[in-house]
mmCIF file of C-alpha atoms in Angstrom:
data_model
loop_
_atom_site.group_PDB
_atom_site.id
_atom_site.type_symbol
_atom_site.label_atom_id
_atom_site.label_comp_id
_atom_site.label_asym_id
_atom_site.label_seq_id
_atom_site.Cartn_x
_atom_site.Cartn_y
_atom_site.Cartn_z
ATOM 1 C CA MET A 1 113.825 115.559 110.794
ATOM 2 C CA ASN A 2 117.193 114.563 112.200
ATOM 3 C CA HIS A 3 118.333 111.260 110.068
ATOM 4 C CA VAL A 4 121.930 111.344 111.380
ATOM 5 C CA ASN A 5 121.466 108.642 113.909
ATOM 6 C CA GLU A 6 119.536 106.257 111.654
ATOM 7 C CA PRO A 7 121.577 103.399 110.274
ATOM 8 C CA ILE A 8 122.066 103.428 106.402
ATOM 9 C CA PRO A 9 120.228 100.546 104.789
ATOM 10 C CA THR A 10 122.526 98.065 102.793
ATOM 11 C CA VAL A 11 121.806 95.852 100.089
ATOM 12 C CA PRO A 12 123.111 92.275 100.923
ATOM 13 C CA ARG A 13 125.890 91.256 98.261
ATOM 14 C CA THR A 14 126.169 88.166 96.581
ATOM 15 C CA PRO A 15 129.193 86.648 95.332
ATOM 16 C CA LYS A 16 130.171 87.504 91.819
ATOM 17 C CA THR A 17 130.176 84.462 89.920
ATOM 18 C CA SER A 18 128.432 83.727 86.354
ATOM 19 C CA THR A 19 125.560 81.291 86.285
ATOM 20 C CA SER A 20 127.145 79.602 83.302
ATOM 21 C CA ALA A 21 130.473 79.084 85.446
ATOM 22 C CA ALA A 22 128.470 77.698 88.340
ATOM 23 C CA LYS A 23 126.666 75.242 85.822
ATOM 24 C CA ALA A 24 129.806 74.117 84.212
ATOM 25 C CA ASP A 25 131.622 73.332 87.521
ATOM 26 C CA ALA A 26 128.386 71.134 88.585
ATOM 27 C CA THR A 27 128.410 69.379 85.303
ATOM 28 C CA PRO A 28 130.822 66.604 84.720
ATOM 29 C CA VAL A 29 132.835 66.655 81.938
ATOM 30 C CA ALA A 30 131.954 63.331 80.662
ATOM 31 C CA ALA A 31 129.726 60.491 81.921
ATOM 32 C CA SER A 32 132.704 57.944 82.076
ATOM 33 C CA TYR A 33 136.180 57.499 80.835
ATOM 34 C CA GLU A 34 135.173 55.519 77.935
ATOM 35 C CA ALA A 35 132.780 58.258 76.758
ATOM 36 C CA ALA A 36 135.546 60.742 77.166
ATOM 37 C CA LEU A 37 137.967 58.781 75.282
ATOM 38 C CA GLU A 38 135.609 58.326 72.283
ATOM 39 C CA GLU A 39 134.769 62.041 72.182
ATOM 40 C CA LEU A 40 138.214 62.865 72.279
ATOM 41 C CA GLU A 41 139.040 60.431 69.321
ATOM 42 C CA GLN A 42 136.358 62.120 67.328
ATOM 43 C CA LEU A 43 137.647 65.528 68.229
ATOM 44 C CA VAL A 44 141.436 64.710 67.175
ATOM 45 C CA SER A 45 139.882 63.184 63.960
ATOM 46 C CA GLN A 46 138.128 66.561 63.351
ATOM 47 C CA LEU A 47 141.230 68.721 64.199
ATOM 48 C CA ASP A 48 143.406 66.425 61.857
ATOM 49 C CA ALA A 49 141.253 66.698 59.100
ATOM 50 C CA GLY A 50 141.824 70.605 59.028
ATOM 51 C CA GLN A 51 138.465 71.465 57.674
ATOM 52 C CA LEU A 52 137.105 73.285 60.678
ATOM 53 C CA PRO A 53 136.419 77.100 60.885
ATOM 54 C CA LEU A 54 138.698 78.924 63.283
ATOM 55 C CA ASP A 55 135.986 79.497 65.877
ATOM 56 C CA GLN A 56 135.208 75.903 65.976
ATOM 57 C CA LEU A 57 138.733 74.882 65.978
ATOM 58 C CA LEU A 58 139.396 76.792 69.079
ATOM 59 C CA THR A 59 136.069 75.584 70.647
ATOM 60 C CA ARG A 60 137.008 71.778 69.871
ATOM 61 C CA TYR A 61 140.426 72.183 71.066
ATOM 62 C CA GLN A 62 139.443 73.568 74.453
ATOM 63 C CA ARG A 63 136.921 70.736 74.732
ATOM 64 C CA GLY A 64 139.797 68.239 73.931
ATOM 65 C CA ALA A 65 141.893 69.773 76.647
ATOM 66 C CA GLU A 66 138.962 69.264 78.993
ATOM 67 C CA LEU A 67 138.507 65.801 78.006
ATOM 68 C CA LEU A 68 142.309 64.953 78.014
ATOM 69 C CA ALA A 69 142.347 66.460 81.652
ATOM 70 C CA PHE A 70 139.494 64.350 82.875
ATOM 71 C CA CYS A 71 140.880 61.209 81.486
ATOM 72 C CA ARG A 72 144.134 61.652 82.945
ATOM 73 C CA ALA A 73 142.362 62.298 86.315
ATOM 74 C CA ARG A 74 140.589 59.095 85.973
ATOM 75 C CA LEU A 75 143.563 57.122 85.044
ATOM 76 C CA GLU A 76 145.391 58.574 88.041
ATOM 77 C CA ALA A 77 142.674 57.947 90.410
ATOM 78 C CA VAL A 78 142.409 54.178 89.126
ATOM 79 C CA GLU A 79 146.352 54.080 89.699
ATOM 80 C CA ASN A 80 146.145 55.132 93.022
ATOM 81 C CA GLN A 81 143.374 52.555 93.963
ATOM 82 C CA ILE A 82 145.729 49.809 92.571
ATOM 83 C CA LYS A 83 148.246 51.016 94.773
ATOM 84 C CA VAL A 84 146.153 50.651 97.785
ATOM 85 C CA LEU A 85 145.060 47.617 96.738
ATOM 86 C CA GLU A 86 148.864 46.312 96.057
ATOM 87 C CA GLY A 87 150.030 47.483 99.653
ATOM 88 C CA GLY A 88 151.049 51.041 98.455
ATOM 89 C CA GLU A 89 153.332 49.863 95.588
ATOM 90 C CA LEU A 90 152.470 50.015 91.913
ATOM 91 C CA LYS A 91 153.551 46.806 90.373
ATOM 92 C CA PRO A 92 154.276 46.000 86.706
ATOM 93 C CA TRP A 93 151.758 44.311 84.506
ATOM 94 C CA ASP A 94 152.915 41.019 83.231
ATOM 95 C CA GLN A 95 152.436 40.762 79.639
ATOM 96 C CA PRO A 96 150.809 37.543 78.172
#
């Protein structure tokens, strides 16, 4: 038997992504700005207390960084919407 001219079977390759990373990308950080801010305030209180084990400290710090980025992004998005409503110029708020 001569198998020289037969094509070599190949296995289709799938992209190398972890399922947890894919799930994390699909899951929002928080349901709303207010929920994120509330959770962030709780995390700051826990971190300030200084009673967390090192592993929990790192995990909660990382979660806090995610929440902070989420809040900043939401604030920036709202600011951009206000600029659109104000004709491209963000006007200062009048203090009562």
